[in-house]
Amino acid sequence: MMYQKKLLSEKIVENIVDLIVKGLFKPGDKMPNELQLSEELNISRATLREAIKTLESRNVLEVKRGIGTFVAEVPGLSKNPLGSEFINLSANPTILFSTIQFQAYQMMSRLKGITPHNLQNILDQHGVQNFEEVTISAYYTAVLTCIEAVAKILDDELSYRLLIVMHQLLLEYLEPLKITANDALRKYYLNWQDAFLNKEVETLKMTFNEIVKWTLEKAV
């Protein structure tokens, strides 16, 4: 009996994951309440709870006590996917920056697979549009969101998810510092943007490295 129950709960786990993969529930969506979901899946509430616990442990679902159960913002990936080094970013932020650089470089090296039209659309949608009162976080958001878009077009789900998580971690570190961008950072970013459009990989890496160096000088 216990074996059958375990098999059933695992089957429900697979069913719920399938619903998320198919887009019926999207990241951040609130799931139906326990009674509704158990009736829809034709299972007991005890079996549903067991399945939800499993999905919560895998970071597919997030249970907010007193509010409800939600699809995780990045389903299936921990907010700390690269190890315990990120627990105290203020103590050693260079670890995060170097990891982001490595992942961004990987995607920059694959730009040849993206059409100029798509690259222009990415910049139009995610690039910095207004340089007045732009914070350093806005530059990183522009660069990393563009790289995330490249990963999505290339259907590289793992890189896409890792970039999103590292982007979130980076903003959590930078935003409280309130570092104001200046003309030097703007120049680095504009050079990066031009290299992005022209698929100049080495220039992309060099300019992004300058942005990171500039940041570390101000933040550390």
Tab-separated table of C-alpha atoms in Angstrom:
chain	number	residue	atom	x	y	z
A	1	MET	CA	0.000	0.000	0.000
A	2	MET	CA	2.796	2.427	0.927
A	3	TYR	CA	4.615	1.476	-2.296
A	4	GLN	CA	1.497	2.197	-4.363
A	5	LYS	CA	1.010	5.531	-2.624
A	6	LYS	CA	4.605	6.487	-3.339
A	7	LEU	CA	4.202	5.571	-7.001
A	8	LEU	CA	1.016	7.629	-7.222
A	9	SER	CA	2.574	10.710	-5.642
A	10	GLU	CA	5.521	10.475	-8.049
A	11	LYS	CA	3.060	10.209	-10.928
A	12	ILE	CA	1.328	13.358	-9.687
A	13	VAL	CA	4.721	15.073	-9.515
A	14	GLU	CA	5.247	14.202	-13.180
A	15	ASN	CA	1.743	15.414	-14.085
A	16	ILE	CA	2.217	18.784	-12.416
A	17	VAL	CA	5.659	19.247	-13.999
A	18	ASP	CA	4.099	18.410	-17.368
A	19	LEU	CA	1.437	21.094	-16.861
A	20	ILE	CA	4.187	23.650	-16.142
A	21	VAL	CA	6.312	22.542	-19.109
A	22	LYS	CA	3.287	22.875	-21.405
A	23	GLY	CA	2.700	26.423	-20.139
A	24	LEU	CA	-0.627	25.800	-18.414
A	25	PHE	CA	1.016	27.121	-15.250
A	26	LYS	CA	3.752	29.713	-15.711
A	27	PRO	CA	6.572	30.842	-13.377
A	28	GLY	CA	5.062	32.918	-10.586
A	29	ASP	CA	1.511	31.605	-11.119
A	30	LYS	CA	-0.553	30.641	-8.099
A	31	MET	CA	-1.679	27.027	-8.160
A	32	PRO	CA	-5.312	26.023	-7.441
A	33	ASN	CA	-5.973	25.400	-3.775
A	34	GLU	CA	-5.500	21.944	-2.305
A	35	LEU	CA	-9.156	20.928	-2.577
A	36	GLN	CA	-9.516	22.078	-6.194
A	37	LEU	CA	-6.258	20.484	-7.327
A	38	SER	CA	-6.915	17.163	-5.605
A	39	GLU	CA	-10.369	17.014	-7.241
A	40	GLU	CA	-8.979	17.943	-10.671
A	41	LEU	CA	-6.277	15.268	-10.416
A	42	ASN	CA	-8.699	12.777	-8.815
A	43	ILE	CA	-6.418	11.997	-5.894
A	44	SER	CA	-6.550	12.303	-2.127
A	45	ARG	CA	-5.348	15.488	-0.474
A	46	ALA	CA	-2.729	13.438	1.417
A	47	THR	CA	-1.235	12.224	-1.869
A	48	LEU	CA	-1.313	15.760	-3.260
A	49	ARG	CA	0.506	17.101	-0.186
A	50	GLU	CA	3.212	14.473	-0.625
A	51	ALA	CA	3.643	15.462	-4.291
A	52	ILE	CA	3.781	19.159	-3.411
A	53	LYS	CA	6.462	18.503	-0.782
A	54	THR	CA	8.534	16.730	-3.438
A	55	LEU	CA	8.059	19.591	-5.924
A	56	GLU	CA	8.906	22.142	-3.247
A	57	SER	CA	12.156	20.295	-2.450
A	58	ARG	CA	13.047	20.425	-6.159
A	59	ASN	CA	12.243	24.152	-6.327
A	60	VAL	CA	9.459	23.591	-8.845
A	61	LEU	CA	6.794	24.903	-6.474
A	62	GLU	CA	7.050	27.430	-3.670
A	63	VAL	CA	4.683	27.191	-0.705
A	64	LYS	CA	3.925	30.538	0.929
A	65	ARG	CA	2.256	29.827	4.250
A	66	GLY	CA	-1.162	31.443	4.541
A	67	ILE	CA	-1.050	32.641	0.912
A	68	GLY	CA	-0.872	29.616	-1.344
A	69	THR	CA	1.337	27.493	-3.566
A	70	PHE	CA	3.119	29.097	-6.510
A	71	VAL	CA	5.198	27.947	-9.458
A	72	ALA	CA	8.828	28.919	-8.746
A	73	GLU	CA	10.227	31.854	-10.715
A	74	VAL	CA	12.887	29.547	-12.159
A	75	PRO	CA	11.282	26.093	-11.869
A	76	GLY	CA	13.639	23.272	-11.052
A	77	LEU	CA	16.674	25.421	-10.295
A	78	SER	CA	17.870	26.427	-6.861
A	79	LYS	CA	18.603	30.063	-6.142
A	80	ASN	CA	22.041	28.834	-5.185
A	81	PRO	CA	22.790	26.553	-8.165
A	82	LEU	CA	26.553	26.906	-8.076
A	83	GLY	CA	27.350	26.083	-4.487
A	84	SER	CA	27.702	27.647	-1.074
A	85	GLU	CA	30.141	30.311	-2.303
A	86	PHE	CA	27.216	32.692	-2.836
A	87	ILE	CA	25.958	32.557	0.741
A	88	ASN	CA	27.911	35.693	1.675
A	89	LEU	CA	28.409	37.774	-1.460
A	90	SER	CA	29.531	40.835	0.460
A	91	ALA	CA	32.520	38.840	1.725
A	92	ASN	CA	33.650	37.648	-1.690
A	93	PRO	CA	31.627	39.142	-4.597
A	94	THR	CA	34.371	38.363	-7.128
A	95	ILE	CA	33.221	34.717	-7.137
A	96	LEU	CA	29.797	35.712	-8.423
A	97	PHE	CA	31.209	38.153	-10.993
A	98	SER	CA	33.697	35.617	-12.329
A	99	THR	CA	30.956	32.990	-12.632
A	100	ILE	CA	28.684	35.407	-14.479
A	101	GLN	CA	31.541	36.369	-16.788
A	102	PHE	CA	32.208	32.742	-17.632
A	103	GLN	CA	28.550	32.021	-18.398
A	104	ALA	CA	28.117	35.248	-20.388
A	105	TYR	CA	31.286	34.539	-22.395
A	106	GLN	CA	29.870	31.133	-23.322
A	107	MET	CA	26.771	32.725	-24.829
A	108	MET	CA	28.711	35.580	-26.476
A	109	SER	CA	30.805	32.977	-28.281
A	110	ARG	CA	27.648	31.548	-29.843
A	111	LEU	CA	26.282	34.776	-31.340
A	112	LYS	CA	27.013	33.572	-34.877
A	113	GLY	CA	23.879	31.471	-34.613
A	114	ILE	CA	21.678	34.564	-34.138
A	115	THR	CA	20.435	36.673	-37.065
A	116	PRO	CA	21.206	40.445	-37.177
A	117	HIS	CA	17.450	41.069	-37.110
A	118	ASN	CA	17.090	39.117	-33.865
A	119	LEU	CA	20.077	40.866	-32.312
A	120	GLN	CA	18.589	44.268	-33.127
A	121	ASN	CA	15.243	43.216	-31.679
A	122	ILE	CA	16.957	42.035	-28.499
A	123	LEU	CA	18.728	45.373	-28.050
A	124	ASP	CA	15.577	47.340	-28.868
A	125	GLN	CA	13.712	45.400	-26.210
A	126	HIS	CA	16.325	45.027	-23.480
A	127	GLY	CA	19.051	47.618	-24.073
A	128	VAL	CA	19.459	50.816	-22.076
A	129	GLN	CA	17.240	53.400	-23.746
A	130	ASN	CA	17.621	56.385	-21.451
A	131	PHE	CA	21.073	57.154	-20.071
A	132	GLU	CA	19.889	59.827	-17.647
A	133	GLU	CA	19.942	58.717	-14.019
A	134	VAL	CA	20.794	55.131	-14.958
A	135	THR	CA	22.216	53.037	-12.137
A	136	ILE	CA	24.858	50.376	-12.519
A	137	SER	CA	22.151	47.735	-12.057
A	138	ALA	CA	20.466	48.931	-15.260
A	139	TYR	CA	23.625	48.266	-17.294
A	140	TYR	CA	23.958	44.739	-15.925
A	141	THR	CA	20.270	44.112	-16.486
A	142	ALA	CA	20.635	45.253	-20.109
A	143	VAL	CA	23.693	43.089	-20.795
A	144	LEU	CA	22.531	39.970	-18.982
A	145	THR	CA	18.964	40.136	-20.273
A	146	CYS	CA	20.332	40.368	-23.817
A	147	ILE	CA	22.503	37.320	-23.158
A	148	GLU	CA	19.534	35.500	-21.609
A	149	ALA	CA	17.565	36.237	-24.794
A	150	VAL	CA	20.378	34.709	-26.868
A	151	ALA	CA	20.284	31.547	-24.723
A	152	LYS	CA	16.527	31.366	-25.193
A	153	ILE	CA	16.767	31.684	-28.988
A	154	LEU	CA	19.457	28.992	-29.025
A	155	ASP	CA	17.148	26.819	-26.907
A	156	ASP	CA	19.872	26.447	-24.265
A	157	GLU	CA	17.587	26.024	-21.275
A	158	LEU	CA	20.309	25.321	-18.716
A	159	SER	CA	22.305	28.447	-19.641
A	160	TYR	CA	19.104	30.479	-19.704
A	161	ARG	CA	18.138	29.384	-16.213
A	162	LEU	CA	21.631	29.836	-14.797
A	163	LEU	CA	21.862	33.346	-16.234
A	164	ILE	CA	18.522	34.313	-14.721
A	165	VAL	CA	19.530	33.078	-11.283
A	166	MET	CA	22.964	34.738	-11.413
A	167	HIS	CA	21.331	37.935	-12.660
A	168	GLN	CA	18.994	37.885	-9.644
A	169	LEU	CA	21.884	37.254	-7.259
A	170	LEU	CA	23.897	40.072	-8.805
A	171	LEU	CA	21.067	42.583	-8.466
A	172	GLU	CA	20.511	41.533	-4.849
A	173	TYR	CA	24.163	42.392	-4.236
A	174	LEU	CA	24.353	45.616	-6.277
A	175	GLU	CA	21.087	47.397	-5.593
A	176	PRO	CA	21.696	48.078	-1.871
A	177	LEU	CA	25.090	49.601	-2.761
A	178	LYS	CA	23.393	52.347	-4.854
A	179	ILE	CA	26.424	52.787	-7.114
A	180	THR	CA	25.885	55.578	-9.638
A	181	ALA	CA	27.010	54.943	-13.206
A	182	ASN	CA	29.279	57.465	-14.953
A	183	ASP	CA	30.471	58.287	-18.477
A	184	ALA	CA	33.187	55.601	-18.368
A	185	LEU	CA	30.656	52.867	-17.698
A	186	ARG	CA	28.363	54.270	-20.374
A	187	LYS	CA	31.224	54.097	-22.885
A	188	TYR	CA	31.984	50.468	-21.992
A	189	TYR	CA	28.318	49.591	-22.385
A	190	LEU	CA	27.938	51.356	-25.748
A	191	ASN	CA	31.029	49.537	-27.026
A	192	TRP	CA	29.536	46.283	-25.805
A	193	GLN	CA	26.259	47.059	-27.564
A	194	ASP	CA	28.015	47.777	-30.884
A	195	ALA	CA	30.026	44.557	-30.593
A	196	PHE	CA	26.823	42.647	-29.807
A	197	LEU	CA	25.196	43.837	-33.041
A	198	ASN	CA	28.315	43.051	-35.047
A	199	LYS	CA	28.967	39.677	-33.363
A	200	GLU	CA	32.484	40.750	-32.355
A	201	VAL	CA	33.063	38.152	-29.667
A	202	GLU	CA	36.466	39.289	-28.400
A	203	THR	CA	35.310	42.903	-28.121
A	204	LEU	CA	32.208	41.733	-26.273
A	205	LYS	CA	34.308	39.868	-23.751
A	206	MET	CA	36.768	42.743	-23.355
A	207	THR	CA	34.085	45.410	-22.814
A	208	PHE	CA	32.109	43.232	-20.405
A	209	ASN	CA	35.326	42.593	-18.501
A	210	GLU	CA	35.841	46.354	-18.236
A	211	ILE	CA	32.319	46.761	-16.856
A	212	VAL	CA	33.040	44.104	-14.237
A	213	LYS	CA	36.419	45.651	-13.318
A	214	TRP	CA	34.782	49.072	-12.985
A	215	THR	CA	32.112	47.594	-10.729
A	216	LEU	CA	34.526	45.762	-8.465
A	217	GLU	CA	36.622	48.907	-8.013
A	218	LYS	CA	33.503	50.744	-6.822
A	219	ALA	CA	31.889	47.944	-4.852
A	220	VAL	CA	34.693	46.126	-3.054
